[in-house]
mmCIF file with all atom_site columns, C-alpha atoms and ligand atoms in Angstrom:
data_model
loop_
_atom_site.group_PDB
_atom_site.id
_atom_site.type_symbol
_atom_site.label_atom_id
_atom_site.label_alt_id
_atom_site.label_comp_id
_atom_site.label_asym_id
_atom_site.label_entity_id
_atom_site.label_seq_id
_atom_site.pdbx_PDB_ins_code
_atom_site.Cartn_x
_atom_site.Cartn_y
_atom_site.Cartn_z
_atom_site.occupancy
_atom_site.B_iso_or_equiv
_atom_site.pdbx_formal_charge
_atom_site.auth_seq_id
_atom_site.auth_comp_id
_atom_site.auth_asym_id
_atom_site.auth_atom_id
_atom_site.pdbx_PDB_model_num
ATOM   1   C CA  . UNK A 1 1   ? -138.551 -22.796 90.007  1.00 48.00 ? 1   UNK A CA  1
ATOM   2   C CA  . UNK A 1 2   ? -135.374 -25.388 89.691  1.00 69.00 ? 2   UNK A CA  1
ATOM   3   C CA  . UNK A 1 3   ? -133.776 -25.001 92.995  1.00 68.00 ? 3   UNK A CA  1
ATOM   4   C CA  . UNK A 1 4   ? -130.152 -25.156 91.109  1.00 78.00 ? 4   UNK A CA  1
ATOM   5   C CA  . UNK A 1 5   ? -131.606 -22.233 89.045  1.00 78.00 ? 5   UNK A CA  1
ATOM   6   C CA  . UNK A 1 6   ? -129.269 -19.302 90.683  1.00 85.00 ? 6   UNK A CA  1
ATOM   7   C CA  . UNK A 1 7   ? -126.104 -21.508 89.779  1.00 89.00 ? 7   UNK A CA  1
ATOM   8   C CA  . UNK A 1 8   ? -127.361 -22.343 86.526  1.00 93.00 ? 8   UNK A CA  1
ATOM   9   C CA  . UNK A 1 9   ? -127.458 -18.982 85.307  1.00 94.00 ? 9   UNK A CA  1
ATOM   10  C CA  . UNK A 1 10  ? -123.030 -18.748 85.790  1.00 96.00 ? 10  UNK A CA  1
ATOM   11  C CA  . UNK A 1 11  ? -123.096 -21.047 82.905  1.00 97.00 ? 11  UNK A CA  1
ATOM   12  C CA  . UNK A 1 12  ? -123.095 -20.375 79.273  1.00 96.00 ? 12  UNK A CA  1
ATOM   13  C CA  . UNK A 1 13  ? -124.394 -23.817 78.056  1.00 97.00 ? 13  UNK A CA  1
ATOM   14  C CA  . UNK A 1 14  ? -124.945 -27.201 79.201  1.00 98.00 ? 14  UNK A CA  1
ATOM   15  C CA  . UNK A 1 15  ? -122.562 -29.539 77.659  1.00 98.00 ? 15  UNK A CA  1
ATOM   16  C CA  . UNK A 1 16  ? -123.338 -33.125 78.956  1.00 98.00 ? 16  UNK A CA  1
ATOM   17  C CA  . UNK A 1 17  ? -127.125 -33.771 80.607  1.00 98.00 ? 17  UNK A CA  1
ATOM   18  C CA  . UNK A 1 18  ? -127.323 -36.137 83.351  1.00 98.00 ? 18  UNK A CA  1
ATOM   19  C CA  . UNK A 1 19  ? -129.070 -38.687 81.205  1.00 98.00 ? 19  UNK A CA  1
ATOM   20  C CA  . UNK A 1 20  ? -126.441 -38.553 78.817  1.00 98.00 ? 20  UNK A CA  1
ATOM   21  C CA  . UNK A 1 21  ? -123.569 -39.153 81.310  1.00 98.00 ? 21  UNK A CA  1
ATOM   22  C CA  . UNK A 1 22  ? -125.656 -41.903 83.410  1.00 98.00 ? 22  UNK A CA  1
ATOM   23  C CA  . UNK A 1 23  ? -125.777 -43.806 79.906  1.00 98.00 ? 23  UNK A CA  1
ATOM   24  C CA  . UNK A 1 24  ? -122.207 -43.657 79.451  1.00 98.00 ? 24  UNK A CA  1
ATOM   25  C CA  . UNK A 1 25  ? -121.480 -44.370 82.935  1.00 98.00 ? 25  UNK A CA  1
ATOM   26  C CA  . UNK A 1 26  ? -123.353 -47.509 82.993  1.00 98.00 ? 26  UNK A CA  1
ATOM   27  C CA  . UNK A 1 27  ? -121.410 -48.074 79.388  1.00 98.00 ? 27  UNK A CA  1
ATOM   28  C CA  . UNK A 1 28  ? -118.525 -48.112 81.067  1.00 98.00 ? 28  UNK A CA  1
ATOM   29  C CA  . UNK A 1 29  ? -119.276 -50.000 84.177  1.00 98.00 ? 29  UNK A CA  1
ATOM   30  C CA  . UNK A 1 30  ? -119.951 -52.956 81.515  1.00 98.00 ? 30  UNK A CA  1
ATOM   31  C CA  . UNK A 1 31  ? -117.110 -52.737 79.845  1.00 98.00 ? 31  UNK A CA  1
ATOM   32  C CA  . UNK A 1 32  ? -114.974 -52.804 83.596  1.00 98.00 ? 32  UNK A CA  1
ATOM   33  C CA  . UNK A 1 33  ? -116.912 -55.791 84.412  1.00 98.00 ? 33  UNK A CA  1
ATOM   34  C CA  . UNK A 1 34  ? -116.011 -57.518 81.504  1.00 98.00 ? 34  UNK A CA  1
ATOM   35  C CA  . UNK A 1 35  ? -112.135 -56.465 81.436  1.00 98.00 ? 35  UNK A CA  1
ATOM   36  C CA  . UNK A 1 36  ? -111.932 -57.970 85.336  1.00 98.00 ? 36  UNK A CA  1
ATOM   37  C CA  . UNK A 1 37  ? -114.011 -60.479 85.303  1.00 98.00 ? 37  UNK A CA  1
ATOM   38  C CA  . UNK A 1 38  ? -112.479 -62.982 87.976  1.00 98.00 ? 38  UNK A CA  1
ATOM   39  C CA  . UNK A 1 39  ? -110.544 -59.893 89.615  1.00 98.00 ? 39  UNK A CA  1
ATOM   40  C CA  . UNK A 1 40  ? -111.129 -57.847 92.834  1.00 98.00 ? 40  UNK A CA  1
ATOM   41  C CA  . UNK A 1 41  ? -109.806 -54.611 91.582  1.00 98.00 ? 41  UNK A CA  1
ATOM   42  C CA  . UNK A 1 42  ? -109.235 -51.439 93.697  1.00 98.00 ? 42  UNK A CA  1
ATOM   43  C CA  . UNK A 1 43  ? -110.960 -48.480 92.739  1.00 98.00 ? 43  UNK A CA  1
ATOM   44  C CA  . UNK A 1 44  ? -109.448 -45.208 93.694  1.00 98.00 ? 44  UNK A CA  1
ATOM   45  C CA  . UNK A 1 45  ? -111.392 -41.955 94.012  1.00 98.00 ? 45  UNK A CA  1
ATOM   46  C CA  . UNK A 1 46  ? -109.413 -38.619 93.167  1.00 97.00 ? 46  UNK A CA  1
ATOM   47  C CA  . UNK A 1 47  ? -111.100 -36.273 95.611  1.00 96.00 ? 47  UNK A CA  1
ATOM   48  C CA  . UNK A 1 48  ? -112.912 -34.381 95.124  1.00 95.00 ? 48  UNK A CA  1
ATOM   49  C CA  . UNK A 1 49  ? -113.908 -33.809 91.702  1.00 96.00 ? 49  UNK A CA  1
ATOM   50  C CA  . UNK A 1 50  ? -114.518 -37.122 90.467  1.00 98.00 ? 50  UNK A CA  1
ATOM   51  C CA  . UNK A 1 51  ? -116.685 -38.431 93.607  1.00 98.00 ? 51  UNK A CA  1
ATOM   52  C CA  . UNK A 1 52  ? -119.710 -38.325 91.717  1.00 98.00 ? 52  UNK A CA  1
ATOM   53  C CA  . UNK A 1 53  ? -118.519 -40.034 89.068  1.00 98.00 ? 53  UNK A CA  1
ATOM   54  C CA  . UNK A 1 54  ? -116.957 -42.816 91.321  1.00 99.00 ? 54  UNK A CA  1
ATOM   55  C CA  . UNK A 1 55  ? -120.516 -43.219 92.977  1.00 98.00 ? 55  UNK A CA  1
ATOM   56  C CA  . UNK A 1 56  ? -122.165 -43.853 90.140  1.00 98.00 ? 56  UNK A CA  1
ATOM   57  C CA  . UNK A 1 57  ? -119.682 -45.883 88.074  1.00 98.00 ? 57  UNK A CA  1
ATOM   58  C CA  . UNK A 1 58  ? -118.983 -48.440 91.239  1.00 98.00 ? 58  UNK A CA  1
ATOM   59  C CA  . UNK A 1 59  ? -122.612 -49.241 91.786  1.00 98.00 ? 59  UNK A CA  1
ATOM   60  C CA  . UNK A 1 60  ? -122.206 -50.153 87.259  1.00 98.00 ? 60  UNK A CA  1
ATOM   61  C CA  . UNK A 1 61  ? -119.273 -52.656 88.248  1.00 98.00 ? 61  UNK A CA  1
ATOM   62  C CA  . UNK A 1 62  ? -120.525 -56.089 88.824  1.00 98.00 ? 62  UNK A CA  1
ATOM   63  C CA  . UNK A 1 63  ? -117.651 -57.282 90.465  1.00 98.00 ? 63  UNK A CA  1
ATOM   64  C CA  . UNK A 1 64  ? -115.980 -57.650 94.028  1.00 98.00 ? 64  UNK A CA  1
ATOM   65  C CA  . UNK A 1 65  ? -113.957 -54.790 94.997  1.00 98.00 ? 65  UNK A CA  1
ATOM   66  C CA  . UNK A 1 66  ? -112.941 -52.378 97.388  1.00 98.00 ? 66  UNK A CA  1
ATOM   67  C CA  . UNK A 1 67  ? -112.082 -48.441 97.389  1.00 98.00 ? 67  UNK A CA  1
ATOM   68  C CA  . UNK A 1 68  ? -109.900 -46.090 98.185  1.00 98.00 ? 68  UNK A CA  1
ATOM   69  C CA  . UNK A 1 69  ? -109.726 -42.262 98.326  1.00 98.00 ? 69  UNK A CA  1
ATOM   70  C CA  . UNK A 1 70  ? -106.991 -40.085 97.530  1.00 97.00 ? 70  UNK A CA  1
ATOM   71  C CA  . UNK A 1 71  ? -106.700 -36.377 97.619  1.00 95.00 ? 71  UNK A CA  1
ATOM   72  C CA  . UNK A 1 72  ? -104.347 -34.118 95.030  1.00 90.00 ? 72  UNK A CA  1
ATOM   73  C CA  . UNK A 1 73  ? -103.692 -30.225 95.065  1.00 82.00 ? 73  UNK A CA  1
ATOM   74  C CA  . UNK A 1 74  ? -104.366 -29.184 91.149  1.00 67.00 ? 74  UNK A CA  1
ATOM   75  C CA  . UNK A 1 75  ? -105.761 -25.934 90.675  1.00 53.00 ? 75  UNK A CA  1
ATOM   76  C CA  . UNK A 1 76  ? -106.562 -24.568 93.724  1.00 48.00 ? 76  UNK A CA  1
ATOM   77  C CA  . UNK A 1 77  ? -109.078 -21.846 92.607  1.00 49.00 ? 77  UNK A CA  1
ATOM   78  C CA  . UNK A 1 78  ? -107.759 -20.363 89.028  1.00 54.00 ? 78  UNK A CA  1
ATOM   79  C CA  . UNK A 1 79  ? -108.676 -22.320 86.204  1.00 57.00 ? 79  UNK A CA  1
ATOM   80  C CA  . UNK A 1 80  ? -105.413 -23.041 84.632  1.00 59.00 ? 80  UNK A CA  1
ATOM   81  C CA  . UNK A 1 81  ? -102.788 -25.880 86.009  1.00 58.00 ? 81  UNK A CA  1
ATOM   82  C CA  . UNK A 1 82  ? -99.943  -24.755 88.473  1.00 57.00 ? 82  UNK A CA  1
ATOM   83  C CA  . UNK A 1 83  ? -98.112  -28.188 87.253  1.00 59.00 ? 83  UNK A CA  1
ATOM   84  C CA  . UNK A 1 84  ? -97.269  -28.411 91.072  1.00 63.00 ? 84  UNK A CA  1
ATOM   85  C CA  . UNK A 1 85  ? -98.863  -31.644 92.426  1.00 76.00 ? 85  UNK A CA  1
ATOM   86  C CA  . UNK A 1 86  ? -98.939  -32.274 95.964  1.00 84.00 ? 86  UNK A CA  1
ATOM   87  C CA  . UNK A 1 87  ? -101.133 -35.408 97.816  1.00 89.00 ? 87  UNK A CA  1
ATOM   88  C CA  . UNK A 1 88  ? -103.337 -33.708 100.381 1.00 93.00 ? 88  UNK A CA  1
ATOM   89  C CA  . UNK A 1 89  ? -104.781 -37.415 101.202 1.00 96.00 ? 89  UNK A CA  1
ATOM   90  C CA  . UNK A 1 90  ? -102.975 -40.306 100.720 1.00 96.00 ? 90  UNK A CA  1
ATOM   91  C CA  . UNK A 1 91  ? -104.209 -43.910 100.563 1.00 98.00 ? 91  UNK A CA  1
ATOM   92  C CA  . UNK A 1 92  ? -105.347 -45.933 103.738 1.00 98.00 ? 92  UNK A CA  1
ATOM   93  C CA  . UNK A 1 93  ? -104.367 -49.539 102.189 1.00 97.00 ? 93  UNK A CA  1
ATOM   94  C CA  . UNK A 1 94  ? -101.442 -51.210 100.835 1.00 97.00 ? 94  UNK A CA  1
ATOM   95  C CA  . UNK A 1 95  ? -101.966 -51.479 96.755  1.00 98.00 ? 95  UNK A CA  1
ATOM   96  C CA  . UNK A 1 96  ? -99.149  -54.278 96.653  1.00 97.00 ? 96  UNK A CA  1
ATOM   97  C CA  . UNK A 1 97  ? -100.042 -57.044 93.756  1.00 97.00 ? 97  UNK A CA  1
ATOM   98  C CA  . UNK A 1 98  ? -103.662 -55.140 93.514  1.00 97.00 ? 98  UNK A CA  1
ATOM   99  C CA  . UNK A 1 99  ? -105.195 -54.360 90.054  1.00 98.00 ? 99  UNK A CA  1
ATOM   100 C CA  . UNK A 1 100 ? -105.523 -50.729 90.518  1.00 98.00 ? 100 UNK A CA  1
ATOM   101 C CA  . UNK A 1 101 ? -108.415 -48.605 88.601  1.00 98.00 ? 101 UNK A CA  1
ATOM   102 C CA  . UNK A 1 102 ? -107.838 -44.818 89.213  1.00 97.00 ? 102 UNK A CA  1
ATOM   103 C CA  . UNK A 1 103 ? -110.993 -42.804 88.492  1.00 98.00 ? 103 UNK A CA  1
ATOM   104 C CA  . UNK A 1 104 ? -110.094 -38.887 87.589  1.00 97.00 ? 104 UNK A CA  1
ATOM   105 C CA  . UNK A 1 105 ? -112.782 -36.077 86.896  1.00 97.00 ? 105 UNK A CA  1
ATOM   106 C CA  . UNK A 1 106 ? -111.245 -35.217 84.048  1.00 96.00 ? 106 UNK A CA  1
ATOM   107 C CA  . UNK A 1 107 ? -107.814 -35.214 81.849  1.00 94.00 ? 107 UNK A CA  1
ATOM   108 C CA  . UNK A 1 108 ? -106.762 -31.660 80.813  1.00 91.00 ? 108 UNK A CA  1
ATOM   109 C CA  . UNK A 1 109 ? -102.779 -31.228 81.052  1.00 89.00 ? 109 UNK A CA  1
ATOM   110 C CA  . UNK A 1 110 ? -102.046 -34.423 82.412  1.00 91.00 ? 110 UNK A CA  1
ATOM   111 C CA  . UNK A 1 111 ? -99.546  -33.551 84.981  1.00 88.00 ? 111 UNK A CA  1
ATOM   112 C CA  . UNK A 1 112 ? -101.620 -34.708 87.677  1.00 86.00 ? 112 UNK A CA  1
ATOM   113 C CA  . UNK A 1 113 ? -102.605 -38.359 86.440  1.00 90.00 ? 113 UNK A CA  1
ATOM   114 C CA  . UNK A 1 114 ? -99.134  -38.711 84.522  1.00 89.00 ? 114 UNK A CA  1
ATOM   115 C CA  . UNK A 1 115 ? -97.451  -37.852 88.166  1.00 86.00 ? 115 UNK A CA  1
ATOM   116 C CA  . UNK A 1 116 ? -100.313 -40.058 89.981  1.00 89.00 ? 116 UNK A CA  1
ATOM   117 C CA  . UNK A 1 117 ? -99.033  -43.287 87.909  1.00 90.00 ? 117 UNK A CA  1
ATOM   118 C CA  . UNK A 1 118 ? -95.532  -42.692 88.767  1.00 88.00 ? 118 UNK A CA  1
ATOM   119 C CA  . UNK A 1 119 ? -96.279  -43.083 92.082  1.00 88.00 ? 119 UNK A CA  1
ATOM   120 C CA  . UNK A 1 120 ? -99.127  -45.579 92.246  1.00 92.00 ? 120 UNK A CA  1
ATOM   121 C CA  . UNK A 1 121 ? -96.470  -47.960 89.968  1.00 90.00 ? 121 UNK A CA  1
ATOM   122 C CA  . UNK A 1 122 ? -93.759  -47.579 92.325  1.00 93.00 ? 122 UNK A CA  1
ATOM   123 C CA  . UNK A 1 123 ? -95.911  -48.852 95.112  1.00 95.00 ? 123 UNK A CA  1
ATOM   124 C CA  . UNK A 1 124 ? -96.045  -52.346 93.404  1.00 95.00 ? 124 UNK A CA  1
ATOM   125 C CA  . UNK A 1 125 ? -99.521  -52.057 91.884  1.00 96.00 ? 125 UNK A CA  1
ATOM   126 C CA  . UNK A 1 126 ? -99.847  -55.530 89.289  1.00 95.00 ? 126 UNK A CA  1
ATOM   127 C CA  . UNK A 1 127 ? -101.581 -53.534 87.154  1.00 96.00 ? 127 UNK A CA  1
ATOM   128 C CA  . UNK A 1 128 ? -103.265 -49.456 87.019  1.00 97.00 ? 128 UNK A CA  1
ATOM   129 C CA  . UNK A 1 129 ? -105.654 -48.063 84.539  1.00 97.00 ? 129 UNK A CA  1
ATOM   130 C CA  . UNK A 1 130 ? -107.365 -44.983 84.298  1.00 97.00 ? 130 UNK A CA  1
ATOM   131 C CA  . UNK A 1 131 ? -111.088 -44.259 84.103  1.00 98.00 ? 131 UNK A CA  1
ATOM   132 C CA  . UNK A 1 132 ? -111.683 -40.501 82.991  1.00 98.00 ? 132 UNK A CA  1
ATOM   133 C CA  . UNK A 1 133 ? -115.114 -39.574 82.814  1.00 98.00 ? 133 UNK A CA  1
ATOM   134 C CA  . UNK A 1 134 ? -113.971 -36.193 80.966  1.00 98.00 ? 134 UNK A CA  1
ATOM   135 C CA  . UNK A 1 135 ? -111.082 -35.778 78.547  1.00 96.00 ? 135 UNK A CA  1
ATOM   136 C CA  . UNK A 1 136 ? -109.596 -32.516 76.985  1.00 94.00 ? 136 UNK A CA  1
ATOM   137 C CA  . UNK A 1 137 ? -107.455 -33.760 74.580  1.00 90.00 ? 137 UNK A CA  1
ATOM   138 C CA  . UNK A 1 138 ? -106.188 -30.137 72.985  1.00 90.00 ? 138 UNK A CA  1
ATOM   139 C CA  . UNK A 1 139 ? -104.950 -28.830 76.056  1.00 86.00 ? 139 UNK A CA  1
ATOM   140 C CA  . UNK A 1 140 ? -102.413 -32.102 76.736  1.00 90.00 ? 140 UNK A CA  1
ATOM   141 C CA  . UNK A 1 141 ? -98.751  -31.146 77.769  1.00 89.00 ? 141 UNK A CA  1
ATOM   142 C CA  . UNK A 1 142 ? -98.236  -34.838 78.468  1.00 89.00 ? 142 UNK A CA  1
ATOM   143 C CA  . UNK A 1 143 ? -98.351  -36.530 75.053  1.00 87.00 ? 143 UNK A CA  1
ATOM   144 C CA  . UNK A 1 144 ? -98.105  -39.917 75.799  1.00 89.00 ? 144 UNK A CA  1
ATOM   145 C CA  . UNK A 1 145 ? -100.205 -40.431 78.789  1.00 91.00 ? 145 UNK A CA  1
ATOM   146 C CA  . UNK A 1 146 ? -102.821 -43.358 78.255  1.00 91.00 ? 146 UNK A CA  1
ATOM   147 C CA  . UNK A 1 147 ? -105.855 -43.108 79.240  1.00 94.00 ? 147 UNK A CA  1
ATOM   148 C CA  . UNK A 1 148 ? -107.838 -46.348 79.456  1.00 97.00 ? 148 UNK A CA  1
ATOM   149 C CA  . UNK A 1 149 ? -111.320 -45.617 80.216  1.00 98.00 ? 149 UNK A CA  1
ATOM   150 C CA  . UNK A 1 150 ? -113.000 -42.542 79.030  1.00 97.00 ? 150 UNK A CA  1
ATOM   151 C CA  . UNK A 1 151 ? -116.342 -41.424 78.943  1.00 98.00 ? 151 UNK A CA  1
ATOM   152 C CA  . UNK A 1 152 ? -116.647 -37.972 77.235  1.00 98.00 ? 152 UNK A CA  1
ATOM   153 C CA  . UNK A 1 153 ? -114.332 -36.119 74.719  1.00 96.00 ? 153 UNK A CA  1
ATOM   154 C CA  . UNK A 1 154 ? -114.789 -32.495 75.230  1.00 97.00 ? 154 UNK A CA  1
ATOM   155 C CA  . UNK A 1 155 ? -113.193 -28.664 73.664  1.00 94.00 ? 155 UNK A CA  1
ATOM   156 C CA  . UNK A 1 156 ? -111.215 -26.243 75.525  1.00 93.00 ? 156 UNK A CA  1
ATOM   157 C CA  . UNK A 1 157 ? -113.410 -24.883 77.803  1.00 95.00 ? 157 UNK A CA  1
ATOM   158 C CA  . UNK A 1 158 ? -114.056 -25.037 81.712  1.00 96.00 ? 158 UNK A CA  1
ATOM   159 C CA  . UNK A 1 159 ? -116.250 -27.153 82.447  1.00 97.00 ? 159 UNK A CA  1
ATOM   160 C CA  . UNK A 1 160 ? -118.416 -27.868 86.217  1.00 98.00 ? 160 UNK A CA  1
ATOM   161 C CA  . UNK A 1 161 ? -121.304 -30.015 87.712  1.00 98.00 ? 161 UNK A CA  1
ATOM   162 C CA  . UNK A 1 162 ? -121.180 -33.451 88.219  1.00 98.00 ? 162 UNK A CA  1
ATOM   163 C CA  . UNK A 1 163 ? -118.530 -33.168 91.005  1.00 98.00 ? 163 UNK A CA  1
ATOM   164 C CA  . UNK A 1 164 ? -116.251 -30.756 89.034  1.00 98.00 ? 164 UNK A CA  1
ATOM   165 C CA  . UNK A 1 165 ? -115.922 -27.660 90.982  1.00 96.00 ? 165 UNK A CA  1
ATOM   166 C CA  . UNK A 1 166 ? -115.338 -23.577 90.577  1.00 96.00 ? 166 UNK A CA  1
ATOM   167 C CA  . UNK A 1 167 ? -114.278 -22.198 93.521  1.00 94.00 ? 167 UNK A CA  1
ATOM   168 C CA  . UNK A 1 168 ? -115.363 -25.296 95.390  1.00 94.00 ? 168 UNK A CA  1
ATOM   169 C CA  . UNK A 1 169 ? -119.311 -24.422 94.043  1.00 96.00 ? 169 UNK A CA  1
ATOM   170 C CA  . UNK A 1 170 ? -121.199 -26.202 91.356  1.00 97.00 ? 170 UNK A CA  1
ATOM   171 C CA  . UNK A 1 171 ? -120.241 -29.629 92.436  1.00 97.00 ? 171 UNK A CA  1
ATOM   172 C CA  . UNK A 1 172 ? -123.933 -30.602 93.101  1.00 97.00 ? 172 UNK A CA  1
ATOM   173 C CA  . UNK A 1 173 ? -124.927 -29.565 90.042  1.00 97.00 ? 173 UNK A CA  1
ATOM   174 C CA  . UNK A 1 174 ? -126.295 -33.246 88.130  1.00 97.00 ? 174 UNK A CA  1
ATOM   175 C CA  . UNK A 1 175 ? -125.584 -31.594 84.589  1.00 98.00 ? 175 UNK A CA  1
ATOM   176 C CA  . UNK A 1 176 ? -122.302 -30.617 83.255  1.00 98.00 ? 176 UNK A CA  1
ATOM   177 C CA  . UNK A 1 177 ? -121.705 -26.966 81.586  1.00 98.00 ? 177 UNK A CA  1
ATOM   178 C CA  . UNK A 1 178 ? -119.628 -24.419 80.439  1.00 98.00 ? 178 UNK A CA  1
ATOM   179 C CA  . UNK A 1 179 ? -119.181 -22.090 83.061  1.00 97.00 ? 179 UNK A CA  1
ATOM   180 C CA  . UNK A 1 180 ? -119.585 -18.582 81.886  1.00 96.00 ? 180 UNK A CA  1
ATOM   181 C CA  . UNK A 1 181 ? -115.730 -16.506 81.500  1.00 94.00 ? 181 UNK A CA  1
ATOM   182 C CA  . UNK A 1 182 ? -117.763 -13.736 83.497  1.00 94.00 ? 182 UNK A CA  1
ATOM   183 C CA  . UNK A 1 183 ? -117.232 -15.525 87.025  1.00 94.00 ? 183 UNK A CA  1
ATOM   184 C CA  . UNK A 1 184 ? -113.886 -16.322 87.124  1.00 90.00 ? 184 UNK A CA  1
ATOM   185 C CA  . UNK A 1 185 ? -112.818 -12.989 85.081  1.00 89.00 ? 185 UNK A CA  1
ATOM   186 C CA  . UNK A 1 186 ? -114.161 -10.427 87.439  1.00 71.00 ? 186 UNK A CA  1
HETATM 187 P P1  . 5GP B 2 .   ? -104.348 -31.709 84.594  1.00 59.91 ? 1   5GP B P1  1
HETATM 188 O O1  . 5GP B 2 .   ? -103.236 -32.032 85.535  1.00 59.91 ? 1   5GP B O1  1
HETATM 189 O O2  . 5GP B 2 .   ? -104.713 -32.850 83.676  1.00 59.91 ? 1   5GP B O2  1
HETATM 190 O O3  . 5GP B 2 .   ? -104.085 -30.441 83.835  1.00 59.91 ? 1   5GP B O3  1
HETATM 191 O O4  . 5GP B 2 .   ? -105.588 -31.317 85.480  1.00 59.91 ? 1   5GP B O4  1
HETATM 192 C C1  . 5GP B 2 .   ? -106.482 -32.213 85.969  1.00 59.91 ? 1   5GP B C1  1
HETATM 193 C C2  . 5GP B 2 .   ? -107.303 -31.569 87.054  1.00 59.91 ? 1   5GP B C2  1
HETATM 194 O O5  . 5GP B 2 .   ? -107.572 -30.184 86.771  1.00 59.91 ? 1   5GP B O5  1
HETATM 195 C C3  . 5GP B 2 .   ? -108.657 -32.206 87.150  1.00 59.91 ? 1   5GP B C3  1
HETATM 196 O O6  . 5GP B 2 .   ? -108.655 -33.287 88.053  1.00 59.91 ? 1   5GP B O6  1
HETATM 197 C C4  . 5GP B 2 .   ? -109.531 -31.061 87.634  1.00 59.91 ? 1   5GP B C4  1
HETATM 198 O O7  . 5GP B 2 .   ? -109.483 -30.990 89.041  1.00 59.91 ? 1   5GP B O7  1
HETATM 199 C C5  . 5GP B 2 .   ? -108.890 -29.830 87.059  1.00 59.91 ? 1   5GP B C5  1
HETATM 200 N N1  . 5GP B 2 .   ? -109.540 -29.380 85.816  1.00 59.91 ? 1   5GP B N1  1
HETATM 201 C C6  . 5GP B 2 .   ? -109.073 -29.429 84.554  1.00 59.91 ? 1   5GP B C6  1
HETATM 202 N N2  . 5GP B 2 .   ? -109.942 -28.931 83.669  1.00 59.91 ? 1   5GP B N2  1
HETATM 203 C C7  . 5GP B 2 .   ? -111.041 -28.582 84.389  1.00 59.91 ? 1   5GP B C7  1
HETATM 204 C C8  . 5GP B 2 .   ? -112.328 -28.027 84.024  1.00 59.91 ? 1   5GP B C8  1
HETATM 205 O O8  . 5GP B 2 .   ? -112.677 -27.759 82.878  1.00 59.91 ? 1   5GP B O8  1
HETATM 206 N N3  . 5GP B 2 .   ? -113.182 -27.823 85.059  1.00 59.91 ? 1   5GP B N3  1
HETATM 207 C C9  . 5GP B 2 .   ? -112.873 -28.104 86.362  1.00 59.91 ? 1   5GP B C9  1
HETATM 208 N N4  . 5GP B 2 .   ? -113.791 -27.856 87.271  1.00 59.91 ? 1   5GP B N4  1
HETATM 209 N N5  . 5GP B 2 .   ? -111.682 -28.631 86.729  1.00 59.91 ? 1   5GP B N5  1
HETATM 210 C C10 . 5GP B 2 .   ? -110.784 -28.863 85.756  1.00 59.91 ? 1   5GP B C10 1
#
């Protein structure tokens, strides 16, 4: 039997396989290569939900770099946004002059990446983009937020595996689903 198979069964479907986001991820990692070609950007990890993600998609860059790793409160362990952002773990390095890539789980409100560029900008960053691999565009309170990179569009619905979390489970999970209303309603 799949070893995963006990948190399988919380979900209602899969959504994205693994093969499906490796392909995109390695889509993507092109396309960064080409965009800083002749740059050594700074990739930022927003702990923890997008640290698979950021594994896989560095190791797609072919390109100097370095990383960083910054932790944000979101959700804590309900499912809908607080809008009350607060950095849990800031930065170790100065992102003066840098060409900054910030790479987010995924973009539902938008409070958190909208508040996240506010802040990364008025550190002195020469430029900041944002890699997504996820990105729920009906549920977006901030309408003019740009998101640069992007890997999946997907509906309304809550989504773990890959990194994204319930509860701080499913995060090992290598597929994405829908997880099933029936754990977080009861
Ligand atoms: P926003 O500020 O854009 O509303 O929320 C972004 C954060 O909320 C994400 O980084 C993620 O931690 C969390 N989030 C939003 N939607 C989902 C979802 O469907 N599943 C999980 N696991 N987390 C989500």
């Amino acid at each position: 039997m799949d070893r995963n198979a006990g948190l399988y069964r919380d979900l209602d479907r899969i959504l994205l396989t693994k093969e499906e986001i490796a392909e995109k991820v390695r889509e993507l990692g092109k396309q960064i290569t080409r965009d800083y070609e002749g740059k050594t950007p700074v990739l930022v990890c927003i702990l923890k939900g997008a640290s698979v993600f950021f594994a896989d998609l560095i190791r797609e860059i072919e390109l100097p770099m370095t990383l960083d790793f910054m932790a944000i409160s979101s959700y804590g362990s309900a499912t809908k946004t607080s809008g009350v952002v607060r950095i849990l773990k800031d930065l170790d390095n100065d992102i003066l002059g840098k060409d900054v890539i910030v790479v987010e789980d995924i973009v539902d409100s938008g409070v958190t990446l909208n508040y996240l560029k506010q802040i990364l900008f008025q550190r002195g960053a020469s430029s900041l983009r944002i890699a997504t691999l996820l990105d729920k565009p009906a549920r977006r309170k901030v309408k003019d937020l740009k998101v640069d990179y992007m890997c999946f569009d997907i509906p309304d619905a809550f989504v773990v595996g890959y990194g994204l979390d319930y509860d701080q489970k499913y995060r090992n999970l290598p597929d994405i689903g829908v997880l099933s209303p029936r754990i977080y309603e009861k």
